[in-house]
CSV table of C-alpha atoms in Angstrom, one decimal:
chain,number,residue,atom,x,y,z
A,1,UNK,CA,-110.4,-29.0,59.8
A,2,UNK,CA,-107.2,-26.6,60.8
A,3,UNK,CA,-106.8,-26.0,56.6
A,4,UNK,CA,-110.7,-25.3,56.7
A,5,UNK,CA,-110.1,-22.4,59.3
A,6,UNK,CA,-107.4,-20.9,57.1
A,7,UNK,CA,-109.4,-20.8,54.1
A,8,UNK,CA,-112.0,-19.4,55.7
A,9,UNK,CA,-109.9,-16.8,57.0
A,10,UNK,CA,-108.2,-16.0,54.2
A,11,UNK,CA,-111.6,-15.7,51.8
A,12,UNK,CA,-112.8,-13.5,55.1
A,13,UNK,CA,-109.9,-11.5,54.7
A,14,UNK,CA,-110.2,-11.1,50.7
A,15,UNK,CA,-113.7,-9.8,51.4
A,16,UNK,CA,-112.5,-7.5,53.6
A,17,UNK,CA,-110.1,-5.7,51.5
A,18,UNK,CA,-112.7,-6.0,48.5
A,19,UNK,CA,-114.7,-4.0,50.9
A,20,UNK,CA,-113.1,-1.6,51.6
A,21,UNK,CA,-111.6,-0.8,48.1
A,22,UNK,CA,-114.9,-0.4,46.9
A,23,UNK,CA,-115.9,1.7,49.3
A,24,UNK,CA,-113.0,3.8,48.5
A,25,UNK,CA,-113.3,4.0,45.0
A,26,UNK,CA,-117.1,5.1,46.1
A,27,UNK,CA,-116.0,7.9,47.6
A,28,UNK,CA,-113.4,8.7,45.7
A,29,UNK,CA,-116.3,9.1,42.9
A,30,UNK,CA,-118.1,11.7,45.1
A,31,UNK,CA,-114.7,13.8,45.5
A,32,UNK,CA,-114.3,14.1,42.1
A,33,UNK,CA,-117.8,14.8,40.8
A,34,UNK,CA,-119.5,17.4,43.9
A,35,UNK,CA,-117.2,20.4,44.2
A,36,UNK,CA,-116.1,20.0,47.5
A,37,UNK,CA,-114.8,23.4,49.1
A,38,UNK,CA,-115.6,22.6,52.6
A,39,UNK,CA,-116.7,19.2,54.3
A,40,UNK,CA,-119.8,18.1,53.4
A,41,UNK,CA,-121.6,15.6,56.3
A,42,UNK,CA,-123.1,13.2,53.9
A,43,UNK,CA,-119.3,13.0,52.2
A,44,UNK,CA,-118.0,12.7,55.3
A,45,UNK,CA,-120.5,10.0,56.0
A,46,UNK,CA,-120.2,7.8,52.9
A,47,UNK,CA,-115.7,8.2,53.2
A,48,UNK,CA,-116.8,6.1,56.7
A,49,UNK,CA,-119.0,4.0,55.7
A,50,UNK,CA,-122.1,4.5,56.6
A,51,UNK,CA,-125.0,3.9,55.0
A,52,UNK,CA,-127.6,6.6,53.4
A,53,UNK,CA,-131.1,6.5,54.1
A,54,UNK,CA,-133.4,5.7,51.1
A,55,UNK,CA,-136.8,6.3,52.0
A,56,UNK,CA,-139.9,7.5,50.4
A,57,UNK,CA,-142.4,5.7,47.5
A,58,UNK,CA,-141.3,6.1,44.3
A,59,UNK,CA,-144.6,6.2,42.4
A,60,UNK,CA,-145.0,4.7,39.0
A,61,UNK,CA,-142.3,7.5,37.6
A,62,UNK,CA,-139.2,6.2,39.0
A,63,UNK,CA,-139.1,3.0,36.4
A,64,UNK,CA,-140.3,4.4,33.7
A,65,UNK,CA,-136.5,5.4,32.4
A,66,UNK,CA,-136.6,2.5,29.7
A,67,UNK,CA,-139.8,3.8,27.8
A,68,UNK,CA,-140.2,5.7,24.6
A,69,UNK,CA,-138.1,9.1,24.4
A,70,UNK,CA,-140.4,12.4,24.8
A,71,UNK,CA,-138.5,15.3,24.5
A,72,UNK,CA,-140.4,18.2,26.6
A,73,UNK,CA,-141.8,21.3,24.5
A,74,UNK,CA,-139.5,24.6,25.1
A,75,UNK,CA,-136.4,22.0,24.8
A,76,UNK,CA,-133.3,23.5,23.3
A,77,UNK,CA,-129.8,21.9,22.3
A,78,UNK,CA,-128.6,19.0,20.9
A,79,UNK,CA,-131.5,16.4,21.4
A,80,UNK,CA,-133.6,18.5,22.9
A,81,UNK,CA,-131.1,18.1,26.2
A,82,UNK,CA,-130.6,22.2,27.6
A,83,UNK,CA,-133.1,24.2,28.9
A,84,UNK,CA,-132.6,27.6,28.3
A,85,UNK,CA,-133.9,30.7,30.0
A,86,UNK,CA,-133.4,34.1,29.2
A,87,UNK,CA,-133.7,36.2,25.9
A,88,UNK,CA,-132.7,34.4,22.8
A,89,UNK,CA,-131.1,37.3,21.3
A,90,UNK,CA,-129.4,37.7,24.2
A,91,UNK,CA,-125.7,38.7,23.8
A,92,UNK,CA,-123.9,35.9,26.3
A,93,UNK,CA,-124.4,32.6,27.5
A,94,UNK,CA,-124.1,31.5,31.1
A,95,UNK,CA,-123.8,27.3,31.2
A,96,UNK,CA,-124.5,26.4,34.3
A,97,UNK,CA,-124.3,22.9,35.4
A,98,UNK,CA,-126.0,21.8,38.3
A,99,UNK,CA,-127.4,18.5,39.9
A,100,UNK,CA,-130.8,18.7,41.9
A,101,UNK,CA,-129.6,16.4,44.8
A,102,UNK,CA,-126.1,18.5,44.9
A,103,UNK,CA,-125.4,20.5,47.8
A,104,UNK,CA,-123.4,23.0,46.7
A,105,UNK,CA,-125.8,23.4,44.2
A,106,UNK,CA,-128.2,24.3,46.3
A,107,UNK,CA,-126.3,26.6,48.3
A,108,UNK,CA,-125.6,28.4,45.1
A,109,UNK,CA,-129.4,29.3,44.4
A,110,UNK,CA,-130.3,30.1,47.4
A,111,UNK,CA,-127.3,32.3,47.8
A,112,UNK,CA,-126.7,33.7,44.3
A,113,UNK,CA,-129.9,32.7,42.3
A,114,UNK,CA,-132.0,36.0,42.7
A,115,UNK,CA,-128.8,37.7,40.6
A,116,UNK,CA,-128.1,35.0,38.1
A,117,UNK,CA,-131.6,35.0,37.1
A,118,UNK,CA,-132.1,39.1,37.1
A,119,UNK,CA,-129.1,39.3,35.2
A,120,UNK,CA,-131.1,37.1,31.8
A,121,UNK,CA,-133.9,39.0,32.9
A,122,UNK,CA,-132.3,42.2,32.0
A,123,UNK,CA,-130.7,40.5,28.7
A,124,UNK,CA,-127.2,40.3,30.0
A,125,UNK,CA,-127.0,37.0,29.1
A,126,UNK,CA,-129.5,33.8,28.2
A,127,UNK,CA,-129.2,30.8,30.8
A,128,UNK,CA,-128.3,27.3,29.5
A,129,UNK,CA,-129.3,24.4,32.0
A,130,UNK,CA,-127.0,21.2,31.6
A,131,UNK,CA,-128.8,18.6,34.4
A,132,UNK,CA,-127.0,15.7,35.9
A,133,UNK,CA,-128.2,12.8,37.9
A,134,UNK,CA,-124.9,11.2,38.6
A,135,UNK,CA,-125.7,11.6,42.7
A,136,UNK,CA,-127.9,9.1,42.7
A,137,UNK,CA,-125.3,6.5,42.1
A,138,UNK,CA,-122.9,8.5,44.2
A,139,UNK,CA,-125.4,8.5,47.2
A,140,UNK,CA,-128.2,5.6,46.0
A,141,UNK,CA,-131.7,6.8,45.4
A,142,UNK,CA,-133.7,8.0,42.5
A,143,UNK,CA,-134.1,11.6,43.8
A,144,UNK,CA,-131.8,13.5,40.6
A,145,UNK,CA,-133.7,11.8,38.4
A,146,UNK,CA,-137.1,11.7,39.6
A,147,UNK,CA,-136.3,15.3,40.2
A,148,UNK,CA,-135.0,16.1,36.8
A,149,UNK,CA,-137.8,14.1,34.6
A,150,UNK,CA,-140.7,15.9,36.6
A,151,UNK,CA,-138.9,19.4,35.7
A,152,UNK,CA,-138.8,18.0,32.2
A,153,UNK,CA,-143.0,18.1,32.6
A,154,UNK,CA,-142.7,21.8,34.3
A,155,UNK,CA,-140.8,22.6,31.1
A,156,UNK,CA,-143.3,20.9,28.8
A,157,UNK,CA,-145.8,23.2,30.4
A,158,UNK,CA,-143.1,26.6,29.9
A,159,UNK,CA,-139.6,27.6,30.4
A,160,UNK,CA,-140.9,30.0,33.5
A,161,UNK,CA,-142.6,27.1,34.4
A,162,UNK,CA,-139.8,25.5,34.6
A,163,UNK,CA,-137.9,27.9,36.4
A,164,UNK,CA,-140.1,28.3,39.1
A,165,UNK,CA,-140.4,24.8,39.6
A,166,UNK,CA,-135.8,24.7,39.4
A,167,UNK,CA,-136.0,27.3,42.4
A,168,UNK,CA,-138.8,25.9,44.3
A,169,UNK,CA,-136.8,22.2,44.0
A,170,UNK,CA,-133.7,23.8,45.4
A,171,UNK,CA,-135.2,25.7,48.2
A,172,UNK,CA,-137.1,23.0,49.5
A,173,UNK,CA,-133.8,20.3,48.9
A,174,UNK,CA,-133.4,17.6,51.4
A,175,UNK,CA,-130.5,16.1,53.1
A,176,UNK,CA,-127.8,14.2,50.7
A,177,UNK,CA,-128.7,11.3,53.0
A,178,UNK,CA,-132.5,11.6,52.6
A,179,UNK,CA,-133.6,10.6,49.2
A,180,UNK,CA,-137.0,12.4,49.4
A,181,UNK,CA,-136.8,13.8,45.8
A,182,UNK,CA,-137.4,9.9,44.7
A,183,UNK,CA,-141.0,10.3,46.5
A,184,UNK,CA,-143.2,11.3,43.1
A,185,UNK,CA,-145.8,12.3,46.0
A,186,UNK,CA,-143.4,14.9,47.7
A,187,UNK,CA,-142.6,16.2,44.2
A,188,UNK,CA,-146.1,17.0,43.2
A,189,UNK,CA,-146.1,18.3,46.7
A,190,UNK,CA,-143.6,20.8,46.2
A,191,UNK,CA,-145.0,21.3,42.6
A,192,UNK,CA,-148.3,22.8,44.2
A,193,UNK,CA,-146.0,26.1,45.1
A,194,UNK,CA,-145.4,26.8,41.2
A,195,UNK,CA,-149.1,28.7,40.7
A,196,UNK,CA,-150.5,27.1,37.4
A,197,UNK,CA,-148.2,24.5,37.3
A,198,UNK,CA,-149.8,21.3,38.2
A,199,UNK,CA,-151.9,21.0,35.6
A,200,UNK,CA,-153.8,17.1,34.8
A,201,UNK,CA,-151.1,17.1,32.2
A,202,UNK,CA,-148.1,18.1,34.5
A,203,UNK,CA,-149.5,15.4,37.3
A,204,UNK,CA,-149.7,12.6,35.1
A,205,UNK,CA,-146.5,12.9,33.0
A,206,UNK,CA,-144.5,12.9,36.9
A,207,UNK,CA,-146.9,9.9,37.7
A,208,UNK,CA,-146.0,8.2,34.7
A,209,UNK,CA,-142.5,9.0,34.5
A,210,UNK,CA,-143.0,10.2,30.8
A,211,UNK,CA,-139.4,12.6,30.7
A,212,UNK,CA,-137.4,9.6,32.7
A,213,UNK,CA,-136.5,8.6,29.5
A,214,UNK,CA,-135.7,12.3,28.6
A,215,UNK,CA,-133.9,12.6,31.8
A,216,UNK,CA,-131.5,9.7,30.9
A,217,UNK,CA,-130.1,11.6,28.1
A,218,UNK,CA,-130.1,15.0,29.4
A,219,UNK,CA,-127.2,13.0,32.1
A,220,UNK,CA,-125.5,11.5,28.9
A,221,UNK,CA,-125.0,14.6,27.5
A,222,UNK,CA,-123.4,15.8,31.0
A,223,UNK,CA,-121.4,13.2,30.9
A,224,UNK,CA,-119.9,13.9,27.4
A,225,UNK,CA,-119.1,17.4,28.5
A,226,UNK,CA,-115.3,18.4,30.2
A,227,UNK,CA,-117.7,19.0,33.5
A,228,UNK,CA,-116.5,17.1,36.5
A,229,UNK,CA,-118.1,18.4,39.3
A,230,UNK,CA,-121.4,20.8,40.4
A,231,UNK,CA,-122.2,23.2,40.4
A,232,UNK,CA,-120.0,24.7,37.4
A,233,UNK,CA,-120.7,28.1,35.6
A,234,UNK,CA,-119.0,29.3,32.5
A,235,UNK,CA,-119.8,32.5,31.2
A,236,UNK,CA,-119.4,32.4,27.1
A,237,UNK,CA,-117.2,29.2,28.1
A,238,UNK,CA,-114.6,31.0,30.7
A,239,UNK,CA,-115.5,29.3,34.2
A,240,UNK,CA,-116.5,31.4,37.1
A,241,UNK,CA,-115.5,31.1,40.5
A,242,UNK,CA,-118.9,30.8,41.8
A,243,UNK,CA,-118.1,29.2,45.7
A,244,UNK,CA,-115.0,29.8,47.1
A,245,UNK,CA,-114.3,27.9,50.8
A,246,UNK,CA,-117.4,26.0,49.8
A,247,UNK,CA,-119.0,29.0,50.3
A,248,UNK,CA,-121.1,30.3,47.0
A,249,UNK,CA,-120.1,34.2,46.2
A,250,UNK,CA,-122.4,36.6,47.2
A,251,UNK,CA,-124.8,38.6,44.6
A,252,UNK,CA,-122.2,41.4,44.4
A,253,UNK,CA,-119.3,39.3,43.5
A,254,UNK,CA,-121.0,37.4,40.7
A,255,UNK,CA,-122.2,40.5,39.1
A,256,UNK,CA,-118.7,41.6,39.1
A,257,UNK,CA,-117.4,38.5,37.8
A,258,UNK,CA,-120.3,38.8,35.3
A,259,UNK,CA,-119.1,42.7,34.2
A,260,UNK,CA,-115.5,41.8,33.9
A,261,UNK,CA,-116.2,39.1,31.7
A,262,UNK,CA,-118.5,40.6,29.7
A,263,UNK,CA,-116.4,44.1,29.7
């Protein structure tokens, strides 16, 4: 009985530490891929442990990742993977790299966006989109995807389209521990604030999941690029300093940034 106890105590023990290393190589995943200037509360959550909150229905759009490959119209890149907004003629390109459930990212948008976007507007430069899903293994949930192939259908519909729907997605982003995002219902929700966008067309491809498939490879080609974190912005592949402290730069400093790149 006594060489009973041991074993169990020693297979407890191996547990243990099995534990805890993969809940440090966990983490260890979410310092290296989410720019992390200042503490984050979610990060700060996961390093201890503690569960996130998955909650919300997923809809029909969630699983549909495995079906046939529709590449949305006003796709650009190779595969059909970038979005780009802006004027094609334009005489720069801004990458920016970005993941829908990312913090940072968000914080960027809200902060920054208004510029980014004026700038392409006035023909400084043309905007490539490169879209990740890789929080949703950092954190669990479906929300970057869910999120990403429902864009894919506001793209289908235009690239403004599309845009509108990118900014309305970041302004109304939930908690890193709420996965939300995965709610198709909340999506189509937040949708309704894009005027013209939620066509029959637009509801049933996010219903349907048509672009999870689409979505899938627009995060394989993320993965294949020398990006290891969001949000990341190179201007004609020099890399901007776009947060700083964790703190996104302010309208005025991007612009400069912007200028002295692009003399």
């Amino acid at each position: 009985m006594s060489n009973t106890r041991k074993t169990d105590r020693k297979t407890s023990a191996t547990d243990r530490m099995r534990t805890a290393r993969a809940q440090a190589e966990r983490a260890d995943k979410i310092r290296r891929r989410v720019v992390v200037g200042g503490a984050s509360a979610a990060v700060l959550a996961l390093v201890a442990g503690v569960a996130f909150a998955v909650g919300g229905s997923s809809g029909s759009g969630a699983s549909a990742a495995n079906g046939p490959l529709v590449v949305p119209a006003n796709a650009s890149g190779p595969g059909g993977t970038v979005i780009t907004y802006g004027k094609a003629d334009a005489p720069h390109t801004l990458e920016v790299y970005e993941d829908f459930r990312c913090p940072f990212c968000e914080q960027l948008e809200t902060t920054t966006g208004k510029a980014v976007q004026q700038l392409a507007d006035e023909g400084s430069y043309k905007i490539e989109y490169h879209l990740a899903t890789f929080l949703d293994n950092n954190l669990g949930g479906k929300g970057s995807r869910t999120a990403l192939a429902a864009a894919g259908a506001a793209l289908n519909e235009g690239v403004d389209k599309f845009k509108q729907f990118h900014d309305v997605l970041y302004a109304n982003q939930p908690d890193e521990r709420s996965d939300s995002f995965g709610d198709v219902n909340h999506i189509l929700d937040l949708a309704g604030q894009v005027p013209g966008l939620k066509t029959d067309a637009f509801v049933k491809a996010v219903q349907d999941g048509t672009y999870a498939p689409w979505a899938a490879k627009v995060n394989e080609e993320f993965n294949k690029s020398d990006v290891t974190g969001t949000p990341t912005v190179k201007l004609d592949g020099k890399k901007l300093d776009v947060l700083t402290n964790g703190k996104a730069v302010s309208p005025e400093q991007f612009t400069a940034m912007v200028k002295q790149v692009t003399g």
